[in-house]
């Protein structure tokens, strides 16, 4: 007889130990196990369980992740752990095309344990490899078996000391020498040193180096990637002409060795050019099937988007861990009450619900968006590998570039604010390093910067939207896109005439209400940004200055609102589909509505200024709806985080453990990390008479 769904759930999810959290678990309106299966799927859940179990059983992964280790020790431990991950072979390269979401699960599962380890693994096995696939041809695929056997170790070298976001201004050069059929890579000065390159500091043997491609006649054809050996794989000593080193301690992720490199006339074979978008013949002729460099650069947008798409998932994972810790804490931490003898969990307070539950809603909304965007990226990469040169493929690349360029800022900033709110919501206990919220905050921080500064990236998205508006034509066809993220703009003039027309509080409790408001908001900001840009241009200044003067209050807000709309629309569609199990519809739809209203609350001034809202009733209705949704979700909050939370070993937070024994777990962790009743090691030195005498003299 086939196993029942209930039997499958019990085998996959052992019951949590009984404890103080049991009261909230008993109140939940649904089974957290059913939600986990619906949200992730059984294959992915079993895959994650395999990873978590392997790490917990392996002494090499015994905590601490990096605490109390020197920088050198932490880097060495992270590399040893990275090597072990490849030995486990959780996800083979042949399995990846059939199960792309397993890659996302692997990355985020390792990140839940330690982002230094996850980033090191992913930079080598995914970014390095995917660049060979997407930018190279079959002649470059010979490196891939060596990568997965760790015979070579890879990194991507794009950013330089003096240039980050402005990739077109990268100054490393690659001059072709037809006499030897080699490229000569050179750093003209220290400002052109490759900088911030993950894995380069200590361990990389090979790098994909981005450099300006020059022909023998001196003509530059723009930025191209080259495979360059930077160290001897056996000795890890630098190759001739390469100066490479480690950048030192950072705010977070110190198990990852970020490095720098300079090249002094380093020669690489002609075949080391990753030549999918352009090539050089042995005689020194440049060939490409693209009509101009701008078109060729556009074809590479999908490659540039890969890192940003992954960072969306990394940020969501950090937020996921933080809300799990904070909500389990809030459900067990008792303070004050209606009478002197009765204390209630702080989750019962409306203020605590208002602080945390919107971030729980954002976690679910952004998690769903992250998965869909990754699958969209996989579709784009498959087109690149198939050499698809269709108009749809080009448009898909532009659309994903626009979504990733705003998705990274929205996800990383939401996680940044959410982790801080969770830290504060846990009071003084949240400030203890052992409870991990500080590490999450520090490890999430670089997500706001690498792969493009958030504020700079948002300009890519607003440029995409303004470009659609500027194509002209009255038929509205210009607003179609492969992923349908801009299709609503076909009704652009009609949407601008709409008003906030919600008859009652009940109507506001569905995400359809904020969804309609967001469509108006994006149309309004698109019109305002377009008019502002034209106004600046008419004043006689350059186009560069006009765009610069249109970012604050216009283009930046447009990009963020567009992405918030996209996240909400996809989450709304997902939670309202007929496949949602009946018991999960209400909580998931409440999360969707809460995310929409809470996010929309940041734009209330614009809604009133543009005339979509009027009078105090509209804003009060939205505020009441947010509080009502928080109250409705309060009893489901623990079950909602149970469906997302990793095992205690991975979560690694005494105040967030699944048994809810808050005080007992924290006390045990403190005693384990302390030397009770021992005298400080520095005390004998301090009590010597000359030291005490000196101190008294100062006083």
XYZ file of C-alpha atoms in Angstrom:
699
model
C 0.000 0.000 0.000
C 1.333 3.446 -0.919
C 2.291 5.677 2.033
C -0.279 8.299 2.975
C 0.472 12.020 2.781
C 0.294 12.101 6.580
C 2.855 9.288 6.777
C 5.097 11.114 4.317
C 4.897 14.265 6.424
C 5.768 12.434 9.642
C 8.781 10.742 8.045
C 10.058 14.025 6.637
C 9.265 16.193 9.666
C 9.750 14.757 13.130
C 7.540 16.481 15.683
C 9.058 19.351 17.608
C 9.884 18.705 21.268
C 7.079 19.807 23.557
C 7.696 23.026 25.411
C 6.552 26.625 25.814
C 5.957 27.040 22.051
C 3.376 24.261 22.139
C 0.625 26.707 23.139
C 0.987 28.702 19.913
C 1.446 25.586 17.795
C -1.843 24.245 19.124
C -3.630 27.478 18.145
C -2.464 27.445 14.513
C -5.200 27.242 11.897
C -3.174 24.862 9.687
C -0.454 22.217 9.771
C 3.022 23.688 9.419
C 4.099 20.424 7.790
C 1.476 20.829 5.068
C 2.645 24.399 4.477
C 6.299 23.336 4.218
C 5.387 20.695 1.621
C 3.329 23.166 -0.386
C 5.939 25.913 -0.150
C 9.062 23.909 -0.987
C 7.937 20.606 -2.484
C 8.908 17.200 -1.150
C 12.001 16.773 -3.354
C 13.554 20.043 -2.213
C 12.669 19.382 1.434
C 14.325 15.962 1.333
C 17.334 17.499 -0.379
C 17.658 20.158 2.321
C 17.268 17.547 5.043
C 20.137 15.570 3.495
C 22.370 18.654 3.596
C 21.437 19.634 7.145
C 21.896 16.080 8.462
C 25.294 15.717 6.807
C 26.564 18.956 8.332
C 25.258 18.140 11.797
C 26.849 14.681 11.847
C 30.231 15.786 10.476
C 32.731 16.914 13.190
C 34.308 19.318 10.684
C 31.140 21.421 10.854
C 30.891 21.501 14.627
C 30.327 25.059 15.779
C 31.577 27.733 16.199
C 31.293 28.894 12.607
C 34.130 31.361 12.998
C 33.937 32.775 16.504
C 37.115 32.875 18.589
C 39.254 31.946 15.586
C 41.994 34.037 14.069
C 41.417 35.299 10.542
C 43.873 32.736 9.178
C 42.243 29.880 11.104
C 38.751 30.871 9.945
C 39.860 31.058 6.308
C 41.552 27.652 6.556
C 38.512 26.083 8.238
C 36.185 27.517 5.584
C 38.332 26.087 2.785
C 38.417 22.667 4.447
C 34.631 22.778 4.797
C 34.299 23.868 1.168
C 36.359 20.870 0.090
C 34.134 18.579 2.163
C 31.006 19.985 0.500
C 32.395 18.943 -2.887
C 33.206 15.508 -1.497
C 29.579 15.114 -0.440
C 28.520 15.918 -4.021
C 25.039 17.024 -2.916
C 24.146 18.255 -6.408
C 25.927 16.940 -9.465
C 26.369 19.174 -12.542
C 24.229 16.787 -14.586
C 21.340 17.077 -12.111
C 21.330 20.882 -12.073
C 19.463 21.493 -15.376
C 16.641 19.165 -14.298
C 16.400 20.541 -10.744
C 17.470 24.199 -10.783
C 15.670 25.006 -7.522
C 17.910 22.468 -5.776
C 20.848 24.740 -6.517
C 19.022 27.589 -4.803
C 18.239 25.256 -1.894
C 21.895 24.177 -1.640
C 23.164 27.750 -1.643
C 20.690 28.969 0.940
C 21.039 25.874 3.140
C 24.804 26.381 3.306
C 24.194 30.095 3.880
C 21.935 29.316 6.816
C 24.932 27.553 8.323
C 27.614 30.105 7.344
C 27.617 32.605 4.485
C 31.418 32.548 4.244
C 31.209 28.869 3.323
C 28.197 29.248 1.033
C 29.695 32.167 -0.867
C 33.013 30.374 -1.300
C 31.289 27.284 -2.691
C 28.973 29.232 -4.992
C 31.644 31.558 -6.390
C 33.705 28.542 -7.414
C 31.072 26.035 -8.492
C 28.362 28.286 -9.919
C 29.551 31.777 -10.840
C 32.857 30.606 -12.263
C 31.181 27.722 -14.107
C 28.133 29.678 -15.299
C 30.413 32.362 -16.744
C 32.249 29.696 -18.745
C 28.903 28.389 -20.009
C 27.234 31.722 -20.746
C 30.240 33.656 -22.060
C 32.373 30.863 -23.489
C 32.024 28.053 -26.011
C 32.743 24.321 -26.000
C 36.490 24.802 -26.021
C 36.220 26.295 -22.512
C 34.136 23.495 -21.028
C 37.264 21.379 -20.499
C 37.836 23.322 -17.269
C 34.541 22.230 -15.738
C 35.494 18.672 -14.606
C 38.630 20.112 -12.992
C 36.492 22.687 -11.165
C 34.239 20.069 -9.580
C 37.221 17.870 -8.684
C 38.806 20.984 -7.114
C 41.947 20.510 -9.177
C 41.615 24.222 -9.884
C 39.788 26.852 -7.827
C 38.029 29.774 -9.461
C 36.916 33.362 -8.999
C 35.492 36.256 -11.040
C 37.642 39.385 -11.299
C 35.608 42.354 -12.509
C 35.716 45.145 -9.899
C 38.849 47.287 -9.644
C 40.196 49.563 -6.958
C 38.999 52.664 -8.795
C 35.923 51.246 -10.555
C 33.009 49.145 -9.322
C 29.545 49.992 -10.618
C 30.886 51.646 -13.772
C 32.004 48.426 -15.437
C 32.479 50.063 -18.839
C 35.328 52.113 -17.344
C 37.331 49.062 -16.206
C 41.005 49.790 -16.987
C 42.680 46.357 -17.128
C 43.713 45.800 -20.753
C 44.122 42.760 -22.999
C 46.172 43.514 -26.148
C 46.250 40.834 -28.824
C 49.647 39.770 -30.183
C 49.193 37.946 -33.537
C 52.851 36.889 -33.590
C 52.317 34.509 -30.664
C 48.504 34.252 -30.811
C 48.298 35.466 -27.231
C 46.593 38.207 -25.264
C 48.756 40.352 -23.033
C 46.885 41.305 -19.854
C 48.141 44.352 -18.039
C 47.178 46.577 -15.113
C 48.317 50.097 -16.078
C 48.614 51.209 -12.436
C 47.524 50.270 -8.922
C 44.105 51.887 -9.390
C 43.403 49.219 -12.028
C 44.108 46.387 -9.566
C 41.315 43.840 -9.386
C 39.720 44.348 -5.988
C 37.184 42.693 -3.674
C 37.400 39.420 -5.608
C 35.918 36.575 -3.528
C 38.208 33.486 -3.262
C 41.153 35.407 -4.727
C 42.810 36.302 -1.423
C 44.193 32.869 -0.534
C 42.817 30.017 -2.590
C 41.974 30.757 -6.238
C 44.220 29.291 -8.895
C 42.261 30.606 -11.889
C 40.235 33.744 -12.487
C 37.834 34.969 -15.118
C 39.385 38.399 -15.609
C 37.396 41.153 -17.318
C 39.562 43.438 -19.441
C 39.295 45.905 -22.308
C 39.964 44.053 -25.576
C 42.467 45.822 -27.876
C 43.399 44.853 -31.428
C 46.935 45.201 -32.897
C 45.854 48.448 -34.550
C 44.850 49.941 -31.223
C 41.064 49.688 -31.599
C 39.221 48.834 -28.370
C 36.181 46.530 -28.554
C 35.076 46.888 -24.957
C 34.985 44.604 -21.979
C 35.603 40.866 -22.432
C 36.281 37.991 -19.994
C 39.489 35.909 -20.126
C 40.521 32.758 -18.273
C 43.767 33.559 -16.450
C 45.815 31.279 -14.216
C 46.899 33.333 -11.217
C 48.487 30.665 -8.961
C 50.188 27.291 -9.268
C 47.551 24.710 -8.160
C 50.190 22.642 -6.337
C 52.025 25.367 -4.448
C 49.497 28.253 -4.534
C 52.395 30.554 -5.412
C 51.571 33.403 -7.835
C 52.209 32.875 -11.511
C 54.873 35.042 -13.213
C 53.674 38.596 -13.694
C 50.795 38.240 -11.220
C 50.739 40.078 -7.890
C 47.919 38.656 -5.780
C 47.004 39.049 -2.117
C 44.365 39.060 0.609
C 42.423 42.188 1.593
C 42.186 41.347 5.294
C 39.375 41.502 7.839
C 35.938 42.781 6.836
C 32.776 43.654 8.771
C 31.370 40.191 8.082
C 31.911 36.968 6.106
C 35.518 36.752 7.269
C 35.826 33.096 6.337
C 35.768 34.251 2.702
C 39.122 35.416 1.361
C 38.469 38.542 -0.694
C 41.577 39.510 -2.618
C 43.289 41.798 -5.110
C 45.458 41.188 -8.160
C 47.610 43.135 -10.594
C 48.907 41.863 -13.935
C 52.219 42.838 -15.479
C 52.131 41.850 -19.162
C 50.719 38.403 -18.410
C 50.308 36.328 -21.566
C 47.371 33.954 -22.067
C 46.514 31.870 -25.169
C 44.045 33.279 -27.694
C 41.675 30.423 -26.808
C 41.346 31.782 -23.245
C 39.083 34.568 -24.482
C 35.478 33.713 -23.579
C 34.162 34.322 -27.057
C 30.411 33.761 -27.154
C 29.695 37.409 -28.082
C 32.873 38.105 -30.055
C 36.169 36.533 -31.074
C 39.610 37.289 -32.486
C 41.050 35.327 -35.406
C 44.636 34.039 -35.237
C 45.639 36.879 -37.601
C 44.141 39.525 -35.287
C 40.760 40.317 -36.859
C 37.843 41.001 -34.530
C 34.604 39.163 -35.397
C 31.136 39.335 -33.846
C 27.585 38.702 -35.001
C 26.371 41.784 -33.119
C 25.934 45.011 -35.014
C 27.415 47.286 -32.362
C 29.052 47.130 -28.939
C 25.882 48.332 -27.205
C 23.925 45.388 -28.592
C 26.706 43.007 -27.588
C 26.767 44.485 -24.082
C 23.003 44.019 -23.890
C 23.421 40.328 -24.682
C 25.637 39.973 -21.624
C 23.074 41.487 -19.253
C 21.827 38.047 -18.269
C 25.342 37.088 -17.197
C 25.620 40.242 -15.100
C 22.207 39.498 -13.573
C 23.243 36.079 -12.214
C 24.950 37.439 -9.112
C 22.140 39.869 -8.380
C 19.490 37.157 -8.650
C 21.435 34.993 -6.196
C 21.796 37.897 -3.766
C 18.007 38.240 -3.668
C 17.843 34.680 -2.332
C 20.730 35.269 0.084
C 19.021 38.338 1.544
C 15.707 36.521 1.923
C 17.480 33.666 3.716
C 18.971 36.102 6.229
C 15.566 37.659 6.847
C 14.050 34.186 7.170
C 16.492 33.255 9.953
C 15.981 36.560 11.767
C 12.174 36.360 11.842
C 12.346 32.719 12.963
C 14.502 33.719 15.912
C 12.510 36.846 16.798
C 9.044 35.297 16.549
C 9.950 32.192 18.542
C 11.483 34.506 21.130
C 8.364 36.698 21.153
C 6.083 33.701 21.645
C 7.979 32.560 24.767
C 9.286 35.791 26.302
C 6.781 36.914 28.952
C 6.711 40.491 30.202
C 3.973 42.359 32.106
C 0.302 41.498 31.896
C -3.226 42.615 32.740
C -2.628 41.795 36.432
C 0.462 41.844 38.638
C 0.529 38.075 38.905
C 0.126 37.304 35.194
C 2.725 37.850 32.498
C 1.916 37.324 28.833
C 4.131 36.564 25.793
C 5.304 39.755 24.125
C 3.817 38.460 20.859
C 0.398 39.228 22.369
C 1.203 42.932 22.294
C -0.053 44.740 19.196
C 3.176 46.728 18.999
C 5.300 43.559 18.763
C 2.977 42.137 16.107
C 3.185 45.380 14.099
C 6.982 45.335 14.335
C 7.558 41.718 13.273
C 4.650 40.247 11.332
C 5.056 42.506 8.269
C 8.628 41.210 7.970
C 7.283 37.658 8.159
C 4.928 38.553 5.292
C 7.839 40.120 3.381
C 9.853 36.929 3.900
C 7.195 34.814 2.229
C 6.566 37.303 -0.589
C 10.250 37.803 -1.401
C 11.024 34.087 -1.050
C 8.437 33.286 -3.705
C 9.736 36.080 -5.954
C 13.327 34.870 -5.504
C 12.474 31.360 -6.711
C 10.530 32.571 -9.752
C 13.251 35.052 -10.716
C 15.872 32.307 -10.496
C 13.781 30.092 -12.795
C 13.430 33.049 -15.176
C 17.223 33.364 -15.178
C 17.591 29.648 -15.930
C 15.292 30.136 -18.925
C 17.514 32.974 -20.142
C 20.697 30.936 -19.691
C 19.191 28.030 -21.631
C 18.496 30.423 -24.495
C 22.080 31.641 -24.422
C 23.425 28.099 -24.546
C 21.117 27.333 -27.470
C 22.458 30.438 -29.246
C 18.946 31.907 -29.364
C 19.227 35.280 -31.127
C 15.500 35.997 -31.253
C 13.932 39.320 -30.310
C 12.158 37.593 -27.406
C 15.463 36.310 -26.004
C 16.965 39.802 -26.144
C 13.874 41.289 -24.480
C 13.936 38.572 -21.819
C 17.532 39.527 -20.992
C 16.558 43.192 -20.621
C 13.548 42.365 -18.458
C 15.488 40.072 -16.119
C 18.230 42.685 -15.903
C 15.636 45.266 -14.831
C 14.030 42.912 -12.284
C 17.369 41.815 -10.814
C 18.671 45.392 -10.675
C 15.771 46.416 -8.432
C 15.260 43.016 -6.791
C 18.673 43.062 -5.137
C 18.125 46.503 -3.531
C 14.609 45.668 -2.351
C 15.550 42.289 -0.872
C 18.818 43.382 0.748
C 17.362 46.582 2.216
C 14.269 44.749 3.493
C 16.526 42.163 5.134
C 18.772 44.887 6.547
C 15.858 46.711 8.177
C 14.139 43.483 9.186
C 17.176 41.974 10.918
C 17.665 45.199 12.876
C 13.991 45.222 13.909
C 14.273 41.588 14.976
C 17.416 42.376 16.958
C 15.665 45.190 18.826
C 12.455 43.173 19.262
C 14.495 40.572 21.164
C 15.662 43.194 23.650
C 19.030 42.769 25.316
C 19.121 39.070 24.464
C 19.121 39.996 20.792
C 22.392 41.844 21.338
C 24.211 38.738 22.544
C 26.434 37.368 19.787
C 25.474 33.805 20.680
C 21.924 34.488 19.466
C 23.301 35.224 15.987
C 21.306 38.320 14.999
C 24.482 40.413 14.940
C 26.180 37.941 12.608
C 23.144 37.919 10.319
C 23.192 41.700 10.169
C 26.902 41.857 9.371
C 26.792 39.015 6.834
C 23.798 40.577 5.079
C 25.388 44.024 4.869
C 27.524 43.374 1.757
C 24.384 42.323 -0.136
C 23.569 46.040 -0.313
C 26.830 46.759 -2.119
C 28.446 43.955 -4.088
C 27.290 43.136 -7.613
C 26.328 46.808 -7.828
C 25.542 49.523 -5.275
C 21.812 49.444 -4.593
C 21.090 53.067 -5.413
C 23.087 52.881 -8.627
C 21.411 49.633 -9.689
C 17.937 51.133 -9.334
C 18.787 53.452 -12.228
C 19.007 50.401 -14.509
C 15.387 49.554 -13.710
C 14.043 53.088 -14.097
C 15.932 53.433 -17.406
C 14.248 50.243 -18.610
C 10.785 51.572 -17.727
C 11.407 55.025 -19.181
C 12.704 53.381 -22.338
C 9.405 51.544 -22.736
C 7.480 54.783 -22.398
C 9.704 56.495 -24.919
C 9.318 53.973 -27.727
C 6.159 55.712 -28.958
C 3.121 54.324 -30.729
C -0.505 54.503 -29.576
C -1.379 50.817 -29.789
C 0.104 49.815 -26.427
C 2.004 46.804 -27.844
C 5.240 48.331 -26.590
C 4.222 47.357 -23.049
C 4.394 43.621 -23.615
C 7.277 41.677 -22.079
C 8.184 37.961 -21.911
C 7.563 37.736 -18.149
C 4.547 40.101 -18.321
C 5.971 42.345 -15.606
C 5.111 45.505 -17.584
C 1.991 44.354 -19.431
C -0.263 46.301 -17.060
C 1.176 49.518 -18.536
C -0.938 48.987 -21.635
C -3.722 50.566 -19.560
C -1.390 53.367 -18.446
C -3.729 56.355 -19.172
C -6.786 54.637 -17.716
C -4.952 53.545 -14.551
C -3.929 57.145 -13.864
C -7.620 58.080 -13.677
C -8.359 55.543 -10.929
C -8.948 56.332 -7.249
C -8.741 54.381 -4.001
C -12.259 53.035 -3.814
C -12.486 50.517 -1.000
C -15.908 50.344 0.575
C -15.020 48.663 3.864
C -12.249 47.283 6.045
C -13.069 43.805 4.781
C -12.329 44.861 1.184
C -8.928 46.090 2.325
C -7.989 42.689 3.779
C -7.336 41.195 0.341
C -4.146 41.917 -1.590
C -6.214 42.999 -4.603
C -6.606 46.419 -2.926
C -2.888 47.232 -2.521
C -2.222 45.629 -5.914
C -4.517 48.129 -7.633
C -2.931 50.976 -5.670
C 0.560 49.864 -6.689
C -0.360 49.801 -10.378
C -1.543 53.400 -10.084
C 1.591 54.350 -8.133
C 3.973 52.946 -10.743
C 2.063 54.683 -13.552
C 2.130 57.938 -11.611
C 5.860 57.721 -10.868
C 6.567 56.773 -14.473
C 4.751 59.884 -15.665
C 6.459 62.065 -13.046
C 9.913 60.682 -13.868
C 9.328 61.112 -17.608
C 8.177 64.718 -17.150
C 11.032 65.512 -14.765
C 13.599 64.104 -17.188
C 12.145 66.089 -20.114
C 12.018 69.231 -18.015
C 15.688 68.882 -17.120
C 16.649 68.260 -20.733
C 14.748 71.342 -21.895
C 16.735 73.474 -19.466
C 19.759 73.034 -21.718
C 21.852 70.684 -19.556
C 23.403 67.445 -20.807
C 21.544 64.145 -20.785
C 23.943 62.921 -18.092
C 23.058 65.835 -15.831
C 19.351 65.499 -16.621
C 19.308 61.866 -15.507
C 21.376 62.706 -12.443
C 18.881 65.420 -11.440
C 15.896 63.082 -11.872
C 16.832 60.280 -9.478
C 15.770 61.561 -6.065
C 11.981 61.468 -5.519
C 11.355 60.302 -9.106
C 13.370 57.565 -10.832
C 14.613 55.907 -7.642
C 11.090 55.714 -6.224
C 9.804 54.452 -9.581
C 12.226 51.515 -9.633
C 11.451 50.452 -6.062
C 7.680 50.785 -6.499
C 7.821 48.757 -9.713
C 9.679 45.931 -8.006
C 7.388 46.005 -4.965
C 4.459 45.745 -7.359
C 6.081 42.809 -9.148
C 6.744 40.961 -5.883
C 3.192 41.600 -4.679
C 1.609 40.629 -8.006
C 3.464 37.314 -8.145
C 2.672 36.536 -4.495
C -0.986 37.522 -4.966
C -1.296 35.214 -7.974
C 0.408 32.377 -6.092
C -1.767 32.640 -2.981
C -5.002 32.930 -4.981
C -4.376 29.992 -7.322
C -6.752 27.003 -7.071
C -3.898 24.606 -6.187
C -3.449 26.157 -2.738
C -4.698 23.641 -0.127
C -7.917 24.912 1.528
C -6.382 25.113 5.013
C -3.517 27.298 3.731
C -5.513 29.813 1.707
C -6.484 32.137 4.541
C -3.029 32.499 6.191
C -1.194 32.853 2.869
C -3.667 35.405 1.526
C -3.383 37.363 4.773
C 0.396 37.413 4.347
C -0.055 38.678 0.791
C -2.415 41.467 1.869
C -0.196 42.437 4.810
C 2.902 42.639 2.632
C 1.092 44.802 0.087
C -0.428 47.243 2.582
C 2.723 47.487 4.709
C 4.946 48.165 1.683
C 2.427 50.624 0.271
C 2.511 52.521 3.555
C 5.941 53.886 2.627
C 4.349 55.733 -0.298
C 1.317 57.336 1.365
C 2.511 60.861 0.623
C 2.679 60.060 -3.098
C -0.758 58.439 -3.072
C -2.222 61.635 -1.648
C -0.115 64.019 -3.715
C -1.148 62.314 -6.932
C -4.813 62.253 -5.955
C -5.259 58.486 -5.655
C -6.176 58.894 -1.972
C -8.094 61.761 -0.373
C -9.294 62.504 3.122
C -8.236 60.834 6.330
C -10.528 57.804 5.829
C -8.291 56.210 3.211
C -5.116 56.149 5.301
C -6.982 55.142 8.452
C -8.576 52.258 6.572
C -5.142 50.987 5.460
C -3.732 51.321 8.979
C -6.692 49.470 10.465
C -6.309 46.732 7.873
C -2.621 46.260 8.745
C -3.410 45.920 12.447
C -6.327 43.590 11.752
C -4.169 41.342 9.572
C -1.472 41.269 12.272
C -4.090 40.213 14.829
C -5.401 37.495 12.501
C -1.884 36.170 11.833
C -0.662 36.294 15.423
C -1.802 32.787 16.398
C -0.381 31.361 13.157
C 2.993 33.118 13.485
C 4.880 30.235 15.131
C 3.551 27.698 12.611
C 4.488 30.059 9.768
C 8.104 30.236 10.957
C 8.194 26.506 11.744
C 7.582 25.892 8.027
C 10.647 28.005 7.165
C 13.044 27.288 10.019
C 16.070 24.991 9.648
C 17.028 22.535 12.420
C 18.364 23.999 15.662
C 21.936 23.042 14.753
C 21.737 25.220 11.634
C 19.716 28.076 13.154
C 22.247 28.134 16.012
C 20.396 30.574 18.260
C 19.537 29.670 21.872
C 16.571 32.050 21.919
C 15.269 30.631 18.642
C 15.392 26.911 19.403
C 12.389 24.827 18.422
C 11.565 23.697 21.976
C 10.950 27.299 23.089
C 12.847 26.824 26.366
C 14.132 30.372 26.095
C 15.698 30.941 29.507
C 17.025 27.413 29.918
C 18.681 27.389 26.493
C 20.203 30.843 26.887
C 21.498 30.073 30.386
C 23.096 26.854 29.142
C 24.747 28.677 26.232
C 26.134 31.352 28.521
C 27.544 28.824 30.980
C 29.048 26.779 28.153
C 30.873 29.837 26.849
C 32.006 31.067 30.264
C 34.630 29.984 32.749
C 32.539 30.308 35.882
C 34.368 31.450 39.025
C 37.703 31.604 37.198
C 39.933 34.598 37.650
C 40.576 36.620 34.451
C 43.865 35.646 32.821
C 45.018 39.281 32.901
C 44.259 39.821 36.595
C 47.681 38.786 38.077
C 49.430 41.202 35.754
C 47.010 43.990 36.664
C 47.454 43.549 40.458
C 51.216 44.016 40.498
C 52.112 46.997 42.627
C 53.656 49.197 39.892
C 50.486 48.873 37.823
C 48.203 49.683 40.759
C 50.477 52.504 41.820
C 50.376 53.990 38.334
C 46.585 53.770 38.314
C 46.311 55.480 41.721
C 48.634 58.225 40.524
C 46.403 58.846 37.501
C 43.332 59.037 39.730
